[in-house]
Coordinates of N, CA and C in Angstrom, one line a residue:
M106 N 37.1 64.2 22.2 CA 36.2 65.3 21.9 C 35.5 65.2 20.6
P107 N 36.2 64.7 19.5 CA 35.5 64.6 18.2 C 34.4 63.5 18.3
S108 N 34.5 62.4 19.1 CA 33.5 61.4 19.2 C 32.3 62.0 19.9
K109 N 32.5 62.9 20.9 CA 31.3 63.5 21.5 C 30.6 64.4 20.5
L110 N 31.3 65.1 19.7 CA 30.7 66.0 18.7 C 29.9 65.2 17.7
V111 N 30.4 64.1 17.3 CA 29.7 63.2 16.3 C 28.4 62.7 17.0
G112 N 28.5 62.2 18.2 CA 27.3 61.7 18.9 C 26.3 62.8 19.1
F113 N 26.7 64.0 19.5 CA 25.8 65.1 19.7 C 25.1 65.5 18.4
T114 N 25.8 65.5 17.3 CA 25.3 65.8 16.0 C 24.3 64.7 15.6
A115 N 24.6 63.5 15.8 CA 23.7 62.4 15.5 C 22.4 62.5 16.3
C116 N 22.5 62.9 17.5 CA 21.3 63.1 18.4 C 20.4 64.2 17.8
L117 N 21.0 65.3 17.4 CA 20.3 66.5 16.8 C 19.5 66.0 15.5
V118 N 20.2 65.3 14.7 CA 19.6 64.8 13.5 C 18.4 63.9 13.8
V119 N 18.5 63.0 14.7 CA 17.4 62.1 15.1 C 16.2 63.0 15.7
L120 N 16.5 63.9 16.6 CA 15.5 64.7 17.2 C 14.8 65.6 16.1
A121 N 15.5 66.1 15.2 CA 14.9 67.0 14.1 C 14.0 66.1 13.3
A122 N 14.4 64.9 13.0 CA 13.5 64.0 12.1 C 12.2 63.7 12.9
C123 N 12.3 63.5 14.2 CA 11.1 63.1 15.0 C 10.2 64.3 15.1
G124 N 10.7 65.5 15.1 CA 9.8 66.6 15.4 C 9.2 67.2 14.1
S125 N 9.5 66.6 13.0 CA 9.0 67.2 11.7 C 8.0 66.3 11.1
S126 N 6.9 66.8 10.6 CA 5.9 66.0 9.9 C 5.4 66.8 8.7
T127 N 5.4 66.2 7.5 CA 4.9 66.9 6.4 C 3.9 66.0 5.7
S128 N 3.0 66.6 5.0 CA 2.0 65.9 4.2 C 1.9 66.5 2.8
P129 N 2.0 65.7 1.8 CA 1.9 66.2 0.4 C 0.5 66.9 0.3
A130 N 0.5 67.9 -0.6 CA -0.8 68.6 -0.8 C -1.8 67.6 -1.3
G131 N -3.0 67.7 -0.8 CA -4.1 66.9 -1.2 C -4.1 65.5 -0.7
S132 N -3.2 65.2 0.3 CA -3.1 63.8 0.8 C -4.1 63.5 1.8
G133 N -4.8 64.6 2.3 CA -5.8 64.3 3.3 C -5.2 64.4 4.7
G134 N -3.9 64.8 4.8 CA -3.3 64.9 6.1 C -3.8 66.1 6.9
G135 N -3.4 66.2 8.1 CA -3.8 67.4 8.9 C -4.9 67.1 9.9
G136 N -5.6 66.0 9.8 CA -6.6 65.6 10.8 C -7.7 66.6 10.9
G137 N -8.9 66.2 11.2 CA -10.1 67.0 11.5 C -10.5 67.8 10.3
G138 N -11.5 68.6 10.5 CA -12.0 69.5 9.4 C -12.4 68.7 8.2
S139 N -12.4 69.4 7.1 CA -12.8 68.7 5.8 C -11.6 68.3 5.0
G140 N -10.4 68.3 5.6 CA -9.2 67.9 4.8 C -8.9 68.8 3.7
G141 N -9.3 70.1 3.8 CA -9.0 71.0 2.7 C -10.1 71.1 1.6
C142 N -11.1 70.3 1.7 CA -12.1 70.4 0.7 C -13.2 71.4 1.1
T143 N -13.5 72.3 0.1 CA -14.5 73.3 0.3 C -15.7 73.1 -0.7
P144 N -16.9 72.8 -0.2 CA -18.0 72.6 -1.1 C -18.2 73.9 -2.0
T145 N -18.5 73.7 -3.2 CA -18.8 74.8 -4.1 C -20.0 74.5 -4.9
A146 N -20.4 75.3 -5.9 CA -21.5 75.1 -6.7 C -21.4 73.8 -7.6
T147 N -20.2 73.3 -7.7 CA -20.0 72.1 -8.5 C -19.1 71.1 -7.8
Q148 N -18.8 71.3 -6.6 CA -18.0 70.3 -5.8 C -18.7 69.8 -4.6
V149 N -18.7 68.5 -4.4 CA -19.3 67.9 -3.2 C -18.1 67.3 -2.4
C150 N -18.0 67.6 -1.1 CA -17.0 67.0 -0.3 C -17.5 65.8 0.5
M151 N -16.6 64.9 0.7 CA -16.9 63.7 1.5 C -16.1 64.0 2.8
V152 N -16.9 64.2 3.9 CA -16.4 64.6 5.2 C -16.9 63.6 6.2
G153 N -16.1 62.8 6.9 CA -16.5 61.8 7.8 C -17.4 60.8 7.1
L154 N -18.6 60.6 7.5 CA -19.5 59.7 6.8 C -20.7 60.4 6.1
S155 N -20.4 61.5 5.5 CA -21.4 62.3 4.8 C -20.9 63.0 3.6
F156 N -21.8 63.4 2.8 CA -21.5 64.3 1.6 C -21.9 65.7 2.0
S157 N -21.1 66.7 1.6 CA -21.4 68.1 1.9 C -21.2 68.9 0.7
P158 N -22.3 69.5 0.1 CA -23.7 69.4 0.6 C -24.3 68.1 0.2
T159 N -25.4 67.8 0.9 CA -26.1 66.6 0.5 C -27.0 66.7 -0.7
S160 N -27.3 67.9 -1.1 CA -28.0 68.2 -2.4 C -27.4 69.3 -3.1
L161 N -27.4 69.2 -4.4 CA -26.8 70.2 -5.3 C -27.7 70.4 -6.5
T162 N -27.9 71.6 -6.9 CA -28.6 71.9 -8.2 C -27.7 72.5 -9.2
V163 N -27.7 71.9 -10.4 CA -26.8 72.4 -11.5 C -27.6 72.4 -12.8
S164 N -27.0 73.1 -13.8 CA -27.5 73.1 -15.1 C -27.1 71.9 -15.9
A165 N -27.9 71.5 -16.9 CA -27.5 70.4 -17.8 C -26.1 70.7 -18.4
G166 N -25.3 69.7 -18.5 CA -24.0 69.9 -19.1 C -22.9 70.2 -18.0
T167 N -23.3 70.3 -16.8 CA -22.4 70.6 -15.7 C -21.6 69.3 -15.2
T168 N -20.3 69.5 -15.0 CA -19.5 68.4 -14.4 C -19.4 68.6 -12.9
V169 N -19.8 67.6 -12.1 CA -19.8 67.7 -10.7 C -18.5 66.9 -10.2
T170 N -17.8 67.5 -9.3 CA -16.6 66.8 -8.7 C -16.9 66.5 -7.3
W171 N -16.6 65.2 -6.9 CA -16.6 64.8 -5.5 C -15.2 64.7 -5.1
N172 N -14.9 65.2 -3.9 CA -13.6 65.2 -3.3 C -13.6 64.6 -2.0
N173 N -12.8 63.5 -1.8 CA -12.7 62.9 -0.5 C -11.8 63.6 0.4
G174 N -12.4 64.4 1.3 CA -11.7 65.2 2.3 C -11.5 64.5 3.6
S175 N -11.7 63.2 3.6 CA -11.6 62.5 4.9 C -10.6 61.3 4.7
P176 N -10.0 60.8 5.8 CA -9.1 59.6 5.6 C -9.8 58.3 5.3
T177 N -11.1 58.3 5.3 CA -11.9 57.1 5.1 C -12.1 56.9 3.6
T178 N -12.0 55.6 3.1 CA -12.3 55.3 1.7 C -13.8 55.4 1.5
H179 N -14.2 56.1 0.4 CA -15.6 56.3 0.0 C -15.8 55.9 -1.5
S180 N -17.0 56.0 -2.0 CA -17.3 55.9 -3.4 C -18.5 56.8 -3.7
V181 N -18.7 57.0 -5.0 CA -19.9 57.8 -5.5 C -20.5 56.8 -6.5
T182 N -21.7 56.4 -6.2 CA -22.4 55.4 -7.0 C -23.9 55.8 -7.2
S183 N -24.3 55.7 -8.4 CA -25.7 56.1 -8.7 C -26.6 55.1 -8.1
A184 N -27.8 55.6 -7.6 CA -28.8 54.7 -6.9 C -29.5 53.9 -7.9
S185 N -30.2 52.8 -7.4 CA -31.0 51.9 -8.2 C -32.0 52.7 -9.0
G186 N -32.2 52.3 -10.3 CA -33.2 52.9 -11.1 C -32.8 54.3 -11.7
S187 N -31.6 54.7 -11.5 CA -31.1 56.0 -12.0 C -31.0 55.9 -13.6
A188 N -31.4 56.9 -14.2 CA -31.3 57.0 -15.7 C -29.9 57.3 -16.1
D189 N -29.0 57.7 -15.2 CA -27.6 58.0 -15.4 C -26.8 57.1 -14.5
V190 N -26.2 56.1 -15.0 CA -25.5 55.1 -14.2 C -24.0 55.4 -14.1
Y191 N -23.5 55.4 -12.9 CA -22.0 55.6 -12.7 C -21.6 55.0 -11.4
D192 N -20.4 54.6 -11.3 CA -19.8 54.0 -10.0 C -18.3 54.3 -10.0
S193 N -17.9 55.2 -9.1 CA -16.5 55.5 -9.0 C -15.7 54.4 -8.5
P194 N -14.4 54.4 -8.7 CA -13.5 53.5 -8.1 C -13.5 53.8 -6.6
D195 N -12.9 53.0 -5.8 CA -12.7 53.3 -4.3 C -11.9 54.6 -4.3
L196 N -12.4 55.6 -3.5 CA -11.7 56.9 -3.4 C -11.0 57.0 -2.0
G197 N -9.7 57.0 -2.0 CA -9.0 57.2 -0.8 C -8.9 58.6 -0.5
A198 N -8.2 59.0 0.6 CA -8.1 60.4 1.1 C -7.5 61.2 0.0
G199 N -8.2 62.3 -0.3 CA -7.7 63.3 -1.3 C -8.1 63.0 -2.7
A200 N -8.7 61.8 -3.0 CA -9.0 61.4 -4.3 C -10.3 62.1 -4.8
T201 N -10.5 62.3 -6.1 CA -11.6 62.9 -6.7 C -12.3 62.0 -7.7
F202 N -13.6 62.3 -8.0 CA -14.3 61.6 -9.0 C -15.2 62.7 -9.7
Q203 N -15.3 62.6 -11.0 CA -16.2 63.6 -11.7 C -17.2 62.9 -12.6
H204 N -18.4 63.5 -12.7 CA -19.4 63.0 -13.5 C -20.1 64.2 -14.2
T205 N -20.4 64.1 -15.5 CA -21.1 65.2 -16.1 C -22.6 64.8 -16.3
Y206 N -23.5 65.7 -15.9 CA -24.9 65.5 -16.0 C -25.5 66.2 -17.2
N207 N -25.9 65.5 -18.2 CA -26.4 66.1 -19.4 C -27.9 66.3 -19.6
T208 N -28.6 65.6 -18.7 CA -30.1 65.5 -18.9 C -30.8 66.0 -17.6
A209 N -31.8 66.9 -17.8 CA -32.5 67.4 -16.6 C -33.1 66.2 -15.8
G210 N -33.2 66.3 -14.5 CA -33.8 65.3 -13.7 C -33.2 65.4 -12.3
T211 N -33.6 64.4 -11.4 CA -33.1 64.3 -10.1 C -32.4 63.0 -10.0
Y212 N -31.1 63.1 -9.6 CA -30.3 61.9 -9.5 C -29.8 61.7 -8.1
H213 N -30.1 60.5 -7.6 CA -29.6 60.1 -6.2 C -28.3 59.3 -6.3
Y214 N -27.5 59.5 -5.4 CA -26.2 58.7 -5.3 C -25.9 58.3 -3.9
Y215 N -25.0 57.4 -3.7 CA -24.6 57.0 -2.3 C -23.2 56.5 -2.3
C216 N -22.7 56.2 -1.1 CA -21.4 55.6 -0.9 C -21.6 54.1 -0.7
R217 N -20.9 53.3 -1.5 CA -21.1 51.8 -1.4 C -20.7 51.3 0.0
F218 N -19.8 52.0 0.7 CA -19.3 51.6 2.0 C -20.1 52.1 3.1
H219 N -20.8 53.2 3.0 CA -21.5 53.8 4.2 C -22.9 54.2 3.9
G220 N -23.4 53.8 2.7 CA -24.8 54.1 2.4 C -25.5 52.9 2.0
I221 N -26.8 53.0 1.9 CA -27.6 51.8 1.5 C -28.4 52.2 0.2
N222 N -28.2 51.3 -0.8 CA -28.8 51.6 -2.2 C -30.3 51.6 -2.1
G223 N -30.9 52.4 -2.8 CA -32.4 52.5 -2.9 C -32.7 53.7 -3.7
N224 N -34.0 54.0 -3.9 CA -34.4 55.2 -4.6 C -35.4 55.9 -3.8
P225 N -35.0 56.8 -2.9 CA -33.7 57.3 -2.7 C -32.9 56.4 -1.8
P226 N -31.5 56.5 -1.8 CA -30.7 55.7 -0.9 C -30.7 56.3 0.5
T227 N -30.2 55.6 1.5 CA -30.1 56.1 2.8 C -28.7 56.0 3.3
G228 N -28.4 56.5 4.5 CA -27.1 56.6 5.0 C -26.3 57.7 4.3
M229 N -25.1 57.4 3.9 CA -24.2 58.4 3.3 C -24.7 58.5 1.8
S230 N -25.5 59.5 1.5 CA -26.1 59.6 0.2 C -26.3 61.1 -0.1
G231 N -26.6 61.4 -1.3 CA -26.9 62.7 -1.8 C -27.8 62.8 -3.0
T232 N -28.1 64.0 -3.4 CA -29.0 64.2 -4.6 C -28.4 65.3 -5.4
I233 N -28.4 65.1 -6.7 CA -28.1 66.1 -7.7 C -29.3 66.4 -8.5
T234 N -29.8 67.7 -8.5 CA -30.9 68.1 -9.3 C -30.4 68.8 -10.5
V235 N -30.7 68.4 -11.7 CA -30.3 69.0 -13.0 C -31.4 69.7 -13.6
N236 N -31.2 71.0 -13.9 CA -32.2 71.9 -14.6 C -32.0 72.0 -16.0

């Protein structure tokens, strides 16, 4: 009888482990949607193969945050001819990148993996307008 109890307990432990799945906060787990990223007045979300919103207007001195809410690796890279040059590292799921815009103007950016550089860029790209 004790060996049956041990076997039954082992089965329960294995079944419990198979039926449970957790994801650390901000890991991009959960599938679908925007991975918990919500666009705001200073935050751009990377969802699928696009930025959301694609254009943002901020005041000079504002720091913009890009948040990768998808499981796909992305980047945030200033477009050719930009007066403000930046290039994020590769951003995995849940990763963020920040850049502060200090000078008024229109700034185009794109994802090195899913956009095409140009002024303005095409594909996965966006625009920040600084007043």
